[in-house]
Amino acid sequence: MIPGAPQEKPMPSQSPNMNRSVEAQEAVNFISQSQGRMLSDQEIEWLVGMRERVRQNKDFSSSDELRNLMRNALGIELLEKEKRWQASDGRQGVIPLWTSLA
């Protein structure tokens, strides 16, 4: 670091999000390890549930990141108004209500 020199801010994609919860980080890691393979319904339901826990804890930036990663990396679209998810192969499931999360 040079005194008086302007400091370059790291790009968000270049550095890990240090504000992420354990649940959010676990889900991000799972997504990165799952790219290129078809997930089971159970894995998708786990991932959707993790995202809902993150939302419930009001970590909206991580929640948005997870939604975008699920869509772009795994082909899983979250249809929040309808409370369901849909995979690119046509499979569908329910987004759990917060009262049903453990």
Tab-separated table of C-alpha atoms in Angstrom:
chain	number	residue	atom	x	y	z
A	1	MET	CA	0.000	0.000	0.000
A	2	ILE	CA	1.389	3.365	-1.052
A	3	PRO	CA	0.447	6.249	1.239
A	4	GLY	CA	-1.737	8.792	-0.552
A	5	ALA	CA	-2.339	6.561	-3.587
A	6	PRO	CA	-5.963	5.811	-4.496
A	7	GLN	CA	-6.999	2.402	-3.286
A	8	GLU	CA	-8.451	-0.011	-5.806
A	9	LYS	CA	-11.630	-1.709	-4.626
A	10	PRO	CA	-11.835	-5.455	-5.340
A	11	MET	CA	-14.573	-6.608	-7.672
A	12	PRO	CA	-17.328	-8.499	-5.809
A	13	SER	CA	-16.718	-11.627	-7.883
A	14	GLN	CA	-12.993	-11.554	-7.112
A	15	SER	CA	-13.279	-11.785	-3.349
A	16	PRO	CA	-15.435	-14.000	-1.159
A	17	ASN	CA	-18.366	-12.279	0.490
A	18	MET	CA	-17.174	-12.029	4.067
A	19	ASN	CA	-20.671	-11.036	5.197
A	20	ARG	CA	-22.241	-14.291	4.014
A	21	SER	CA	-23.864	-16.506	6.589
A	22	VAL	CA	-22.695	-20.085	7.041
A	23	GLU	CA	-25.853	-21.287	5.265
A	24	ALA	CA	-25.295	-18.962	2.303
A	25	GLN	CA	-21.643	-19.959	1.967
A	26	GLU	CA	-22.539	-23.642	2.140
A	27	ALA	CA	-25.132	-23.179	-0.619
A	28	VAL	CA	-22.706	-21.193	-2.819
A	29	ASN	CA	-20.086	-23.931	-2.395
A	30	PHE	CA	-22.641	-26.598	-3.288
A	31	ILE	CA	-23.678	-24.723	-6.432
A	32	SER	CA	-20.086	-24.294	-7.587
A	33	GLN	CA	-19.395	-28.010	-7.059
A	34	SER	CA	-22.631	-29.033	-8.811
A	35	GLN	CA	-22.196	-27.214	-12.109
A	36	GLY	CA	-22.363	-29.504	-15.114
A	37	ARG	CA	-24.477	-32.217	-13.509
A	38	MET	CA	-28.182	-32.733	-13.020
A	39	LEU	CA	-29.290	-32.294	-9.420
A	40	SER	CA	-31.790	-34.594	-7.772
A	41	ASP	CA	-35.097	-33.175	-6.570
A	42	GLN	CA	-33.859	-33.665	-3.007
A	43	GLU	CA	-30.713	-31.596	-3.689
A	44	ILE	CA	-32.782	-28.825	-5.296
A	45	GLU	CA	-35.197	-28.828	-2.359
A	46	TRP	CA	-32.258	-28.574	0.061
A	47	LEU	CA	-30.818	-25.665	-1.908
A	48	VAL	CA	-34.175	-23.862	-2.110
A	49	GLY	CA	-34.643	-24.402	1.639
A	50	MET	CA	-31.186	-22.989	2.381
A	51	ARG	CA	-32.003	-19.894	0.352
A	52	GLU	CA	-35.274	-19.468	2.244
A	53	ARG	CA	-33.393	-19.665	5.570
A	54	VAL	CA	-31.015	-16.966	4.329
A	55	ARG	CA	-34.014	-14.797	3.325
A	56	GLN	CA	-35.692	-15.454	6.670
A	57	ASN	CA	-32.543	-14.151	8.373
A	58	LYS	CA	-32.837	-10.974	6.261
A	59	ASP	CA	-29.576	-11.550	4.369
A	60	PHE	CA	-31.110	-10.293	1.157
A	61	SER	CA	-27.868	-9.753	-0.773
A	62	SER	CA	-26.852	-13.389	-0.234
A	63	SER	CA	-30.392	-14.507	-1.002
A	64	ASP	CA	-30.307	-12.629	-4.304
A	65	GLU	CA	-26.871	-14.068	-5.076
A	66	LEU	CA	-28.158	-17.596	-4.468
A	67	ARG	CA	-31.221	-17.016	-6.656
A	68	ASN	CA	-29.013	-15.738	-9.488
A	69	LEU	CA	-26.511	-18.598	-9.128
A	70	MET	CA	-29.316	-21.159	-9.122
A	71	ARG	CA	-30.744	-19.663	-12.315
A	72	ASN	CA	-27.477	-19.085	-14.187
A	73	ALA	CA	-25.364	-22.035	-13.030
A	74	LEU	CA	-27.986	-24.736	-12.478
A	75	GLY	CA	-31.001	-23.714	-14.575
A	76	ILE	CA	-33.323	-23.541	-11.567
A	77	GLU	CA	-35.823	-20.696	-11.687
A	78	LEU	CA	-37.511	-19.546	-8.488
A	79	LEU	CA	-41.067	-18.378	-9.084
A	80	GLU	CA	-41.570	-16.584	-5.800
A	81	LYS	CA	-45.071	-15.230	-6.332
A	82	GLU	CA	-46.225	-18.771	-7.076
A	83	LYS	CA	-44.036	-20.229	-4.270
A	84	ARG	CA	-42.518	-22.857	-6.568
A	85	TRP	CA	-39.275	-23.662	-8.350
A	86	GLN	CA	-38.817	-25.010	-11.847
A	87	ALA	CA	-35.769	-26.718	-13.309
A	88	SER	CA	-34.769	-26.268	-16.943
A	89	ASP	CA	-35.779	-29.893	-17.602
A	90	GLY	CA	-39.371	-29.159	-16.506
A	91	ARG	CA	-39.257	-30.571	-12.977
A	92	GLN	CA	-41.040	-28.458	-10.391
A	93	GLY	CA	-41.334	-28.222	-6.657
A	94	VAL	CA	-42.626	-26.036	-3.851
A	95	ILE	CA	-40.700	-23.237	-2.164
A	96	PRO	CA	-41.198	-23.963	1.557
A	97	LEU	CA	-43.008	-21.551	3.820
A	98	TRP	CA	-40.850	-20.046	6.540
A	99	THR	CA	-43.012	-21.668	9.215
A	100	SER	CA	-41.972	-25.094	7.871
A	101	LEU	CA	-38.214	-24.400	8.019
A	102	ALA	CA	-36.310	-26.079	10.837
